[in-house]
mmCIF file of C-alpha atoms in Angstrom:
data_model
loop_
_atom_site.group_PDB
_atom_site.id
_atom_site.type_symbol
_atom_site.label_atom_id
_atom_site.label_comp_id
_atom_site.label_asym_id
_atom_site.label_seq_id
_atom_site.Cartn_x
_atom_site.Cartn_y
_atom_site.Cartn_z
ATOM 1 C CA MET M 1276 29.896 -19.431 5.218
ATOM 2 C CA THR M 1277 32.653 -18.844 7.800
ATOM 3 C CA ASN M 1278 33.964 -15.854 5.833
ATOM 4 C CA ILE M 1279 30.466 -14.365 5.640
ATOM 5 C CA TRP M 1280 29.940 -14.515 9.406
ATOM 6 C CA SER M 1281 33.401 -13.055 9.942
ATOM 7 C CA GLN M 1282 32.482 -10.125 7.674
ATOM 8 C CA VAL M 1283 29.145 -9.756 9.447
ATOM 9 C CA GLN M 1284 30.992 -9.406 12.755
ATOM 10 C CA LYS M 1285 33.216 -6.695 11.242
ATOM 11 C CA ASP M 1286 30.167 -4.871 9.888
ATOM 12 C CA THR M 1287 28.490 -5.014 13.310
ATOM 13 C CA LEU M 1288 30.390 -2.249 15.070
ATOM 14 C CA VAL M 1289 28.746 -2.851 18.438
ATOM 15 C CA SER M 1290 30.389 -6.288 18.498
ATOM 16 C CA GLN M 1291 33.757 -4.559 18.896
ATOM 17 C CA HIS M 1292 32.675 -3.361 22.337
ATOM 18 C CA TYR M 1293 29.763 -5.512 23.519
ATOM 19 C CA ALA M 1294 28.236 -8.937 23.256
ATOM 20 C CA TYR M 1295 24.846 -7.645 22.165
ATOM 21 C CA PHE M 1296 21.883 -9.948 22.852
ATOM 22 C CA ASP M 1297 18.915 -7.577 22.500
ATOM 23 C CA THR M 1298 17.745 -7.791 18.887
ATOM 24 C CA GLY M 1299 14.235 -8.384 20.272
ATOM 25 C CA ALA M 1300 14.242 -4.687 21.198
ATOM 26 C CA ALA M 1301 16.386 -3.383 18.331
ATOM 27 C CA ALA M 1302 19.285 -4.828 16.374
ATOM 28 C CA PRO M 1303 22.415 -2.789 15.662
ATOM 29 C CA PRO M 1304 22.398 -1.788 11.986
ATOM 30 C CA PRO M 1305 25.337 -3.093 9.938
ATOM 31 C CA LYS M 1306 27.913 -0.492 8.913
ATOM 32 C CA PRO M 1307 26.804 -0.515 5.236
ATOM 33 C CA VAL M 1308 23.298 0.459 6.346
ATOM 34 C CA ILE M 1309 24.563 3.384 8.408
ATOM 35 C CA ASP M 1310 26.887 4.404 5.573
ATOM 36 C CA ALA M 1311 23.945 4.519 3.128
ATOM 37 C CA VAL M 1312 21.967 6.775 5.481
ATOM 38 C CA LYS M 1313 25.009 9.024 6.018
ATOM 39 C CA ARG M 1314 25.525 9.390 2.257
ATOM 40 C CA TYR M 1315 21.929 10.500 1.824
ATOM 41 C CA LEU M 1316 22.072 12.966 4.726
ATOM 42 C CA ASP M 1317 25.380 14.372 3.474
ATOM 43 C CA LYS M 1318 23.778 15.013 0.078
ATOM 44 C CA THR M 1319 20.844 16.829 1.683
ATOM 45 C CA ALA M 1320 23.350 19.112 3.394
ATOM 46 C CA GLU M 1321 25.518 19.627 0.296
ATOM 47 C CA GLN M 1322 22.816 19.839 -2.406
ATOM 48 C CA GLY M 1323 19.648 20.751 -0.547
ATOM 49 C CA THR M 1324 16.870 18.259 0.113
ATOM 50 C CA TYR M 1325 14.720 19.467 -2.791
ATOM 51 C CA LEU M 1326 17.296 19.919 -5.545
ATOM 52 C CA PRO M 1327 15.063 18.658 -8.417
ATOM 53 C CA SER M 1328 17.425 16.013 -9.808
ATOM 54 C CA PHE M 1329 18.345 14.773 -6.330
ATOM 55 C CA ARG M 1330 14.708 14.570 -5.200
ATOM 56 C CA LYS M 1331 13.777 12.669 -8.369
ATOM 57 C CA GLN M 1332 16.580 10.194 -7.629
ATOM 58 C CA THR M 1333 15.452 9.927 -3.988
ATOM 59 C CA TYR M 1334 11.828 9.142 -4.849
ATOM 60 C CA GLU M 1335 12.971 6.580 -7.414
ATOM 61 C CA GLN M 1336 14.999 4.932 -4.646
ATOM 62 C CA VAL M 1337 11.918 4.843 -2.408
ATOM 63 C CA GLU M 1338 10.037 2.908 -5.086
ATOM 64 C CA ILE M 1339 12.993 0.582 -5.673
ATOM 65 C CA CYS M 1340 12.968 -0.193 -1.957
ATOM 66 C CA ARG M 1341 9.237 -0.901 -2.171
ATOM 67 C CA GLN M 1342 9.945 -3.420 -4.932
ATOM 68 C CA LYS M 1343 12.755 -5.066 -2.959
ATOM 69 C CA LEU M 1344 10.643 -5.323 0.171
ATOM 70 C CA ALA M 1345 7.736 -6.818 -1.760
ATOM 71 C CA ALA M 1346 10.026 -9.452 -3.266
ATOM 72 C CA PHE M 1347 11.526 -10.207 0.150
ATOM 73 C CA ILE M 1348 8.144 -11.109 1.679
ATOM 74 C CA GLY M 1349 6.386 -12.532 -1.387
ATOM 75 C CA ALA M 1350 4.121 -9.528 -1.977
ATOM 76 C CA LYS M 1351 3.436 -7.075 -4.818
ATOM 77 C CA PRO M 1352 4.876 -3.542 -4.644
ATOM 78 C CA SER M 1353 1.308 -2.203 -4.764
ATOM 79 C CA GLU M 1354 0.632 -4.030 -1.455
ATOM 80 C CA ILE M 1355 3.450 -2.318 0.478
ATOM 81 C CA ALA M 1356 3.278 0.892 2.508
ATOM 82 C CA PHE M 1357 6.108 2.472 4.486
ATOM 83 C CA THR M 1358 5.330 3.476 8.067
ATOM 84 C CA LYS M 1359 7.277 4.640 11.114
ATOM 85 C CA ASN M 1360 7.052 1.322 12.995
ATOM 86 C CA GLY M 1361 5.009 -1.820 13.552
ATOM 87 C CA THR M 1362 2.730 -0.097 16.050
ATOM 88 C CA GLU M 1363 1.687 2.510 13.488
ATOM 89 C CA SER M 1364 1.054 -0.240 10.934
ATOM 90 C CA ILE M 1365 -1.258 -2.097 13.325
ATOM 91 C CA SER M 1366 -3.144 1.100 14.107
ATOM 92 C CA LEU M 1367 -3.565 1.924 10.399
ATOM 93 C CA ILE M 1368 -5.156 -1.489 9.886
ATOM 94 C CA ALA M 1369 -7.367 -1.208 12.959
ATOM 95 C CA ARG M 1370 -8.517 2.330 12.158
ATOM 96 C CA GLY M 1371 -8.966 1.538 8.479
ATOM 97 C CA ILE M 1372 -11.412 -1.358 8.838
ATOM 98 C CA SER M 1373 -15.123 -0.487 8.830
ATOM 99 C CA TRP M 1374 -16.455 -1.727 12.161
ATOM 100 C CA GLN M 1375 -19.973 -2.373 13.390
ATOM 101 C CA ALA M 1376 -20.953 -2.663 17.025
ATOM 102 C CA GLY M 1377 -20.705 -6.318 18.048
ATOM 103 C CA ASP M 1378 -17.981 -7.223 15.549
ATOM 104 C CA GLU M 1379 -15.471 -9.577 17.149
ATOM 105 C CA VAL M 1380 -11.667 -9.572 17.052
ATOM 106 C CA ILE M 1381 -9.751 -12.627 18.229
ATOM 107 C CA ILE M 1382 -6.616 -11.635 20.176
ATOM 108 C CA PRO M 1383 -4.535 -14.408 21.804
ATOM 109 C CA ASP M 1384 -2.870 -13.944 25.202
ATOM 110 C CA THR M 1385 0.518 -14.023 23.457
ATOM 111 C CA GLU M 1386 0.388 -10.386 22.377
ATOM 112 C CA MET M 1387 2.343 -7.318 23.400
ATOM 113 C CA LEU M 1388 0.934 -3.817 23.967
ATOM 114 C CA SER M 1389 0.865 -2.694 20.335
ATOM 115 C CA ASN M 1390 -1.535 -5.511 19.446
ATOM 116 C CA ILE M 1391 -3.703 -4.954 22.507
ATOM 117 C CA ALA M 1392 -4.183 -1.242 23.169
ATOM 118 C CA ILE M 1393 -5.696 -0.266 19.806
ATOM 119 C CA TRP M 1394 -8.326 -3.011 19.994
ATOM 120 C CA GLN M 1395 -9.314 -1.956 23.506
ATOM 121 C CA LEU M 1396 -9.754 1.617 22.268
ATOM 122 C CA LEU M 1397 -11.949 0.379 19.416
ATOM 123 C CA ALA M 1398 -13.973 -1.703 21.863
ATOM 124 C CA HIS M 1399 -14.734 1.523 23.744
ATOM 125 C CA GLU M 1400 -15.242 3.689 20.639
ATOM 126 C CA LYS M 1401 -16.965 1.319 18.202
ATOM 127 C CA GLY M 1402 -18.407 -1.369 20.423
ATOM 128 C CA ILE M 1403 -16.326 -4.193 18.992
ATOM 129 C CA LYS M 1404 -15.776 -7.249 21.168
ATOM 130 C CA ILE M 1405 -12.356 -8.687 21.959
ATOM 131 C CA ILE M 1406 -12.288 -12.484 22.126
ATOM 132 C CA LYS M 1407 -9.287 -13.837 24.011
ATOM 133 C CA VAL M 1408 -7.740 -17.187 23.154
ATOM 134 C CA SER M 1409 -5.135 -18.790 25.405
ATOM 135 C CA ALA M 1410 -1.894 -20.323 24.196
ATOM 136 C CA ASP M 1411 -0.511 -23.373 25.962
ATOM 137 C CA SER M 1412 1.907 -23.058 28.888
ATOM 138 C CA TYR M 1413 4.820 -22.715 26.440
ATOM 139 C CA GLY M 1414 3.181 -19.832 24.569
ATOM 140 C CA VAL M 1415 2.249 -21.905 21.499
ATOM 141 C CA LEU M 1416 -1.068 -21.145 19.790
ATOM 142 C CA SER M 1417 -3.378 -23.948 18.731
ATOM 143 C CA PRO M 1418 -5.130 -23.450 15.363
ATOM 144 C CA GLU M 1419 -7.968 -25.594 16.716
ATOM 145 C CA SER M 1420 -8.485 -23.224 19.660
ATOM 146 C CA ILE M 1421 -8.576 -20.284 17.273
ATOM 147 C CA GLU M 1422 -11.157 -22.018 15.111
ATOM 148 C CA GLN M 1423 -13.335 -22.819 18.117
ATOM 149 C CA ALA M 1424 -13.411 -19.111 19.006
ATOM 150 C CA ILE M 1425 -14.720 -18.040 15.588
ATOM 151 C CA THR M 1426 -18.394 -17.049 15.426
ATOM 152 C CA SER M 1427 -20.613 -15.392 12.837
ATOM 153 C CA LYS M 1428 -19.535 -12.045 14.348
ATOM 154 C CA THR M 1429 -15.776 -12.641 13.983
ATOM 155 C CA LYS M 1430 -14.230 -10.069 11.655
ATOM 156 C CA LEU M 1431 -10.492 -10.333 12.332
ATOM 157 C CA ILE M 1432 -7.835 -12.541 13.919
ATOM 158 C CA SER M 1433 -4.733 -10.593 14.975
ATOM 159 C CA PHE M 1434 -1.659 -12.339 16.351
ATOM 160 C CA VAL M 1435 2.129 -12.362 16.423
ATOM 161 C CA ALA M 1436 4.197 -14.587 14.113
ATOM 162 C CA LEU M 1437 7.227 -14.812 16.390
ATOM 163 C CA SER M 1438 6.767 -14.159 20.078
ATOM 164 C CA ASN M 1439 8.858 -11.366 21.583
ATOM 165 C CA ILE M 1440 8.458 -13.213 24.884
ATOM 166 C CA THR M 1441 9.411 -16.836 24.208
ATOM 167 C CA GLY M 1442 10.665 -16.800 20.608
ATOM 168 C CA VAL M 1443 7.915 -19.273 19.681
ATOM 169 C CA ILE M 1444 7.335 -19.631 15.943
ATOM 170 C CA GLN M 1445 3.557 -19.639 15.726
ATOM 171 C CA PRO M 1446 1.658 -21.782 13.157
ATOM 172 C CA VAL M 1447 0.825 -18.737 11.042
ATOM 173 C CA GLN M 1448 -0.158 -20.491 7.838
ATOM 174 C CA ALA M 1449 -2.497 -22.942 9.587
ATOM 175 C CA ILE M 1450 -4.284 -20.131 11.462
ATOM 176 C CA CYS M 1451 -4.609 -17.982 8.340
ATOM 177 C CA GLU M 1452 -6.045 -20.927 6.412
ATOM 178 C CA ILE M 1453 -8.699 -21.306 9.109
ATOM 179 C CA ALA M 1454 -9.459 -17.578 8.908
ATOM 180 C CA ARG M 1455 -9.919 -17.716 5.141
ATOM 181 C CA LYS M 1456 -12.103 -20.830 5.412
ATOM 182 C CA HIS M 1457 -14.479 -18.912 7.674
ATOM 183 C CA GLY M 1458 -14.332 -15.628 5.740
ATOM 184 C CA VAL M 1459 -12.425 -13.899 8.558
ATOM 185 C CA LEU M 1460 -9.654 -11.350 8.018
ATOM 186 C CA SER M 1461 -6.177 -12.056 9.413
ATOM 187 C CA HIS M 1462 -3.434 -9.709 10.592
ATOM 188 C CA ILE M 1463 0.075 -10.906 11.424
ATOM 189 C CA SER M 1464 2.380 -8.884 13.641
ATOM 190 C CA ALA M 1465 5.772 -9.775 12.175
ATOM 191 C CA SER M 1466 8.132 -7.309 13.856
ATOM 192 C CA GLN M 1467 10.162 -10.113 15.448
ATOM 193 C CA ALA M 1468 9.936 -12.405 12.420
ATOM 194 C CA ILE M 1469 11.057 -10.443 9.367
ATOM 195 C CA GLY M 1470 14.777 -10.859 8.882
ATOM 196 C CA MET M 1471 14.966 -13.729 11.387
ATOM 197 C CA TYR M 1472 13.514 -16.406 9.132
ATOM 198 C CA ASN M 1473 11.756 -16.705 5.788
ATOM 199 C CA VAL M 1474 8.517 -14.698 5.778
ATOM 200 C CA ASN M 1475 6.173 -15.084 2.807
ATOM 201 C CA VAL M 1476 2.728 -13.477 2.907
ATOM 202 C CA GLN M 1477 1.479 -15.515 -0.053
ATOM 203 C CA LYS M 1478 2.399 -18.750 1.696
ATOM 204 C CA TRP M 1479 0.882 -17.481 4.934
ATOM 205 C CA GLN M 1480 -2.276 -16.288 3.115
ATOM 206 C CA CYS M 1481 -2.641 -13.393 5.545
ATOM 207 C CA ASP M 1482 -4.652 -10.280 4.678
ATOM 208 C CA PHE M 1483 -2.538 -7.774 6.605
ATOM 209 C CA MET M 1484 0.967 -7.797 8.017
ATOM 210 C CA SER M 1485 2.730 -5.224 10.169
ATOM 211 C CA SER M 1486 6.380 -4.908 11.109
ATOM 212 C CA CYS M 1487 9.120 -2.552 12.142
ATOM 213 C CA GLY M 1488 12.473 -2.572 10.368
ATOM 214 C CA ARG M 1489 14.788 -2.098 13.333
ATOM 215 C CA LYS M 1490 14.830 -5.694 14.628
ATOM 216 C CA GLY M 1491 15.516 -8.714 12.418
ATOM 217 C CA LEU M 1492 16.041 -6.627 9.283
ATOM 218 C CA ARG M 1493 18.540 -4.343 11.065
ATOM 219 C CA ALA M 1494 17.343 -1.055 9.559
ATOM 220 C CA ILE M 1495 17.343 2.100 11.670
ATOM 221 C CA GLU M 1496 14.619 3.264 14.048
ATOM 222 C CA GLY M 1497 11.656 4.922 12.374
ATOM 223 C CA SER M 1498 11.354 2.270 9.641
ATOM 224 C CA GLY M 1499 8.086 0.362 9.463
ATOM 225 C CA ILE M 1500 6.223 -1.899 7.053
ATOM 226 C CA LEU M 1501 2.556 -2.399 6.250
ATOM 227 C CA PHE M 1502 1.312 -5.125 3.910
ATOM 228 C CA VAL M 1503 -2.305 -5.005 2.723
ATOM 229 C CA ARG M 1504 -3.601 -7.668 0.359
ATOM 230 C CA GLU M 1505 -4.259 -6.013 -3.001
ATOM 231 C CA SER M 1506 -7.975 -6.814 -3.102
ATOM 232 C CA LEU M 1507 -8.461 -5.182 0.309
ATOM 233 C CA VAL M 1508 -6.609 -1.924 -0.367
ATOM 234 C CA PRO M 1509 -9.678 0.031 -1.595
ATOM 235 C CA SER M 1510 -11.787 -1.100 1.377
ATOM 236 C CA LEU M 1511 -9.338 0.111 4.043
ATOM 237 C CA THR M 1512 -9.887 3.772 4.917
ATOM 238 C CA PRO M 1513 -6.664 5.808 5.264
ATOM 239 C CA THR M 1514 -6.257 7.284 8.736
ATOM 240 C CA LEU M 1515 -3.896 9.993 7.484
ATOM 241 C CA VAL M 1516 -4.422 11.884 4.214
ATOM 242 C CA GLY M 1517 -2.589 14.778 2.593
ATOM 243 C CA TRP M 1518 0.425 15.425 0.449
ATOM 244 C CA TRP M 1519 2.083 12.308 -1.049
ATOM 245 C CA ASN M 1520 -0.953 10.030 -0.814
ATOM 246 C CA SER M 1521 -3.766 12.147 -2.286
ATOM 247 C CA SER M 1522 -4.754 14.761 -4.838
ATOM 248 C CA ILE M 1523 -7.832 16.854 -5.546
ATOM 249 C CA ASP M 1524 -9.988 16.426 -8.652
ATOM 250 C CA PRO M 1525 -10.016 19.910 -10.235
ATOM 251 C CA GLN M 1526 -13.519 19.390 -11.629
ATOM 252 C CA THR M 1527 -15.361 17.923 -8.640
ATOM 253 C CA GLY M 1528 -13.105 18.849 -5.736
ATOM 254 C CA ASP M 1529 -13.115 15.210 -4.599
ATOM 255 C CA VAL M 1530 -10.095 13.688 -2.906
ATOM 256 C CA ILE M 1531 -8.362 11.144 -5.129
ATOM 257 C CA LEU M 1532 -6.453 8.318 -3.450
ATOM 258 C CA PRO M 1533 -4.073 5.854 -5.131
ATOM 259 C CA GLN M 1534 -5.424 2.338 -5.598
ATOM 260 C CA THR M 1535 -2.299 0.947 -3.948
ATOM 261 C CA ALA M 1536 -1.037 0.674 -0.383
ATOM 262 C CA LYS M 1537 0.688 4.024 -0.895
ATOM 263 C CA ARG M 1538 -2.685 5.504 0.110
ATOM 264 C CA PHE M 1539 -1.682 4.713 3.719
ATOM 265 C CA GLU M 1540 1.423 6.936 3.521
ATOM 266 C CA ALA M 1541 0.705 10.613 4.221
ATOM 267 C CA GLY M 1542 3.111 13.529 4.120
ATOM 268 C CA CYS M 1543 6.834 13.559 3.474
ATOM 269 C CA PRO M 1544 8.212 10.011 3.668
ATOM 270 C CA ASN M 1545 10.883 9.241 6.245
ATOM 271 C CA VAL M 1546 13.555 8.958 3.589
ATOM 272 C CA PRO M 1547 16.543 8.184 5.861
ATOM 273 C CA ALA M 1548 14.608 5.263 7.381
ATOM 274 C CA ILE M 1549 13.570 3.985 3.944
ATOM 275 C CA ILE M 1550 17.159 4.301 2.698
ATOM 276 C CA SER M 1551 18.243 2.217 5.686
ATOM 277 C CA LEU M 1552 15.564 -0.354 4.931
ATOM 278 C CA ASP M 1553 16.709 -0.538 1.323
ATOM 279 C CA SER M 1554 20.317 -1.157 2.368
ATOM 280 C CA ALA M 1555 19.275 -3.605 5.106
ATOM 281 C CA LEU M 1556 17.320 -5.639 2.556
ATOM 282 C CA ASP M 1557 20.387 -5.768 0.293
ATOM 283 C CA TYR M 1558 22.469 -6.903 3.253
ATOM 284 C CA ALA M 1559 20.058 -9.704 4.184
ATOM 285 C CA VAL M 1560 19.595 -10.848 0.583
ATOM 286 C CA ASN M 1561 23.358 -10.932 0.067
ATOM 287 C CA ILE M 1562 23.696 -13.379 2.970
ATOM 288 C CA GLY M 1563 20.530 -15.276 2.068
ATOM 289 C CA ILE M 1564 17.473 -15.594 4.294
ATOM 290 C CA GLU M 1565 17.824 -19.388 4.426
ATOM 291 C CA GLN M 1566 21.389 -19.029 5.680
ATOM 292 C CA ILE M 1567 20.260 -16.430 8.214
ATOM 293 C CA GLU M 1568 17.474 -18.704 9.440
ATOM 294 C CA ASN M 1569 19.822 -21.694 9.744
ATOM 295 C CA ARG M 1570 22.382 -19.576 11.584
ATOM 296 C CA ASN M 1571 19.737 -18.287 13.987
ATOM 297 C CA GLN M 1572 18.459 -21.805 14.680
ATOM 298 C CA THR M 1573 21.994 -23.048 15.320
ATOM 299 C CA LEU M 1574 22.812 -20.200 17.711
ATOM 300 C CA THR M 1575 19.461 -20.538 19.505
ATOM 301 C CA GLN M 1576 19.985 -24.257 20.015
ATOM 302 C CA TYR M 1577 23.548 -23.718 21.226
ATOM 303 C CA ALA M 1578 22.494 -20.997 23.671
ATOM 304 C CA MET M 1579 19.686 -23.138 25.076
ATOM 305 C CA GLN M 1580 22.040 -26.092 25.566
ATOM 306 C CA GLN M 1581 24.653 -23.992 27.336
ATOM 307 C CA LEU M 1582 22.144 -22.053 29.432
ATOM 308 C CA SER M 1583 20.281 -25.188 30.518
ATOM 309 C CA GLN M 1584 23.509 -26.624 31.989
ATOM 310 C CA LEU M 1585 23.721 -23.813 34.546
ATOM 311 C CA SER M 1586 22.496 -24.742 38.018
ATOM 312 C CA GLY M 1587 19.424 -22.855 39.185
ATOM 313 C CA VAL M 1588 18.363 -21.736 35.704
ATOM 314 C CA GLU M 1589 14.744 -21.846 34.528
ATOM 315 C CA ILE M 1590 14.072 -21.391 30.812
ATOM 316 C CA TYR M 1591 10.545 -20.449 29.773
ATOM 317 C CA GLY M 1592 8.782 -21.549 26.617
ATOM 318 C CA PRO M 1593 9.210 -24.707 24.497
ATOM 319 C CA ASN M 1594 11.842 -27.240 25.501
ATOM 320 C CA ASN M 1595 12.279 -28.046 21.826
ATOM 321 C CA SER M 1596 14.640 -25.403 20.421
ATOM 322 C CA HIS M 1597 13.238 -26.004 16.923
ATOM 323 C CA GLN M 1598 9.921 -24.461 18.029
ATOM 324 C CA ARG M 1599 11.613 -21.167 18.764
ATOM 325 C CA ILE M 1600 14.176 -18.922 17.182
ATOM 326 C CA GLY M 1601 16.295 -16.120 18.549
ATOM 327 C CA ILE M 1602 14.605 -15.410 21.877
ATOM 328 C CA ILE M 1603 15.171 -17.240 25.172
ATOM 329 C CA PRO M 1604 13.557 -15.944 28.392
ATOM 330 C CA PHE M 1605 15.007 -17.248 31.637
ATOM 331 C CA ASN M 1606 15.703 -16.603 35.302
ATOM 332 C CA ILE M 1607 18.568 -17.583 37.599
ATOM 333 C CA ASN M 1608 17.384 -18.761 40.998
ATOM 334 C CA GLY M 1609 18.198 -16.175 43.653
ATOM 335 C CA ILE M 1610 19.263 -13.409 41.265
ATOM 336 C CA PRO M 1611 16.615 -10.850 40.220
ATOM 337 C CA SER M 1612 16.593 -10.435 36.457
ATOM 338 C CA ASP M 1613 17.170 -6.662 36.753
ATOM 339 C CA VAL M 1614 20.300 -7.296 38.815
ATOM 340 C CA LEU M 1615 21.534 -9.873 36.313
ATOM 341 C CA MET M 1616 21.013 -7.410 33.456
ATOM 342 C CA GLN M 1617 22.927 -4.661 35.261
ATOM 343 C CA LYS M 1618 25.820 -6.907 36.248
ATOM 344 C CA LEU M 1619 26.112 -8.262 32.702
ATOM 345 C CA GLU M 1620 26.119 -4.737 31.296
ATOM 346 C CA ALA M 1621 29.073 -3.968 33.574
ATOM 347 C CA LYS M 1622 30.815 -6.845 31.790
ATOM 348 C CA ASN M 1623 29.868 -5.408 28.356
ATOM 349 C CA ILE M 1624 27.143 -7.988 27.751
ATOM 350 C CA ILE M 1625 23.700 -6.665 26.817
ATOM 351 C CA ILE M 1626 20.478 -8.557 27.583
ATOM 352 C CA GLU M 1627 17.072 -7.275 28.697
ATOM 353 C CA SER M 1628 14.906 -7.729 31.767
ATOM 354 C CA GLY M 1629 11.194 -7.080 32.192
ATOM 355 C CA HIS M 1630 7.701 -8.492 32.147
ATOM 356 C CA PHE M 1631 7.324 -8.001 28.347
ATOM 357 C CA MET M 1632 3.512 -7.936 28.683
ATOM 358 C CA ALA M 1633 3.777 -11.711 29.213
ATOM 359 C CA THR M 1634 0.908 -11.874 31.687
ATOM 360 C CA ALA M 1635 -0.126 -15.454 30.916
ATOM 361 C CA ILE M 1636 3.392 -16.898 31.101
ATOM 362 C CA LEU M 1637 4.323 -14.907 34.216
ATOM 363 C CA LYS M 1638 1.184 -16.184 35.898
ATOM 364 C CA PHE M 1639 1.824 -19.785 34.844
ATOM 365 C CA TYR M 1640 5.401 -19.764 36.159
ATOM 366 C CA GLN M 1641 4.476 -17.563 39.156
ATOM 367 C CA ILE M 1642 7.130 -14.952 38.418
ATOM 368 C CA GLU M 1643 7.071 -11.165 38.049
ATOM 369 C CA LYS M 1644 9.940 -10.587 35.631
ATOM 370 C CA MET M 1645 12.414 -12.502 33.521
ATOM 371 C CA ALA M 1646 15.686 -11.984 31.714
ATOM 372 C CA ARG M 1647 15.571 -12.170 27.917
ATOM 373 C CA LEU M 1648 18.389 -13.357 25.704
ATOM 374 C CA SER M 1649 17.757 -12.243 22.137
ATOM 375 C CA ILE M 1650 20.095 -13.667 19.486
ATOM 376 C CA HIS M 1651 20.651 -12.813 15.834
ATOM 377 C CA TYR M 1652 22.991 -14.037 13.112
ATOM 378 C CA PHE M 1653 25.687 -11.451 13.939
ATOM 379 C CA ASN M 1654 26.189 -13.118 17.323
ATOM 380 C CA SER M 1655 28.595 -16.022 17.782
ATOM 381 C CA GLU M 1656 29.159 -19.130 19.874
ATOM 382 C CA LYS M 1657 32.133 -17.307 21.405
ATOM 383 C CA GLU M 1658 29.847 -14.522 22.655
ATOM 384 C CA ILE M 1659 27.402 -17.066 24.064
ATOM 385 C CA ASP M 1660 30.277 -18.768 25.912
ATOM 386 C CA LEU M 1661 31.274 -15.362 27.303
ATOM 387 C CA LEU M 1662 27.711 -14.840 28.505
ATOM 388 C CA ILE M 1663 27.567 -18.241 30.223
ATOM 389 C CA ASN M 1664 30.935 -17.778 31.929
ATOM 390 C CA SER M 1665 29.917 -14.284 33.055
ATOM 391 C CA ILE M 1666 26.685 -15.611 34.567
ATOM 392 C CA LYS M 1667 28.707 -18.226 36.453
ATOM 393 C CA LYS M 1668 30.910 -15.471 37.885
ATOM 394 C CA ILE M 1669 27.896 -13.330 38.778
ATOM 395 C CA LYS M 1670 26.325 -16.286 40.598
ATOM 396 C CA LYS M 1671 29.474 -16.640 42.691
ATOM 397 C CA GLU M 1672 29.675 -12.882 43.352
ATOM 398 C CA TYR M 1673 26.006 -12.691 44.258
ATOM 399 C CA SER M 1674 26.137 -15.684 46.591
ATOM 400 C CA ASN M 1675 29.065 -14.078 48.454
ATOM 401 C CA ASP M 1676 27.320 -10.731 48.924
#
């Protein structure tokens, strides 16, 4: 595998200039992904976007990507829709469900804005009720706590598979099994998970899944994924309708929608983003998702070990590195996380600083912000060592100021 990771480093152009630890926001696409998008855009300039033979080839490629994506997550092609991002996917689910006043949605305190705002709007518009469930102090959800929150009014449980805050791998399958047992729908926000470790919607038994493509999968911005279980496709009302996802019956004038998840795609598809997703899937499959997951676990464990040896460091989330993958939030005593981020950037090391909508964890640890180290398989132990040594230097510089 050494040769593979060496090639991955070469394909990751940002690694020639920076130690990039911000996949949790967006991963740098590999060079083959960018090359695929460039080839498509060059053809649109040279041949015209709607040259009949070229457009036929393009739309065939869109459907091939749909097949690849379905296989990658254990779904059927008919259950996959392309969107702009994970946020849009969540909103399409939320707006598509038929709600009655008093219906309940269980939302844990582990969620970021995209899995909060839409439900609050629906609470105001439709009269649904948001039921909050607390994770433990490490950000881990308890299936038992979820089950205790279910009532006869519960319609949906919506939660994140992999926390963008702590990197916690949530017990998705156990929670979805509880949802199905009680006849409750389940939605998994998988933007941080897909491409980081093995995601399988059939194993999870979820009803809906949303994700962007720009993080673990390393596609470009503007690529998003929506999974809708086949049996639920006809019951979910499309929020957007028009060209691409509908037609008009010439006899009755009725709108005809496809009986697949394509009904949630309206208007011209974002072909460059889908091309990038197609190439990114090839790239991940070529490495192997098991190898990627193992690599990410190894790097996460190594980073936690090295970081924890620094004096004055506080790492948030599980102490057990096997409960998390890729993401490590932390603070250095006496150095504001924003300052640490800026000083590391000056040394060509990229991390992030913020509150990350982590209200519960910030309150528990009595902090306002934290630094976030976000690792992916293109990173290396050498880069982590560089980060640790740079933090040591910054601590000395800061203490002398």
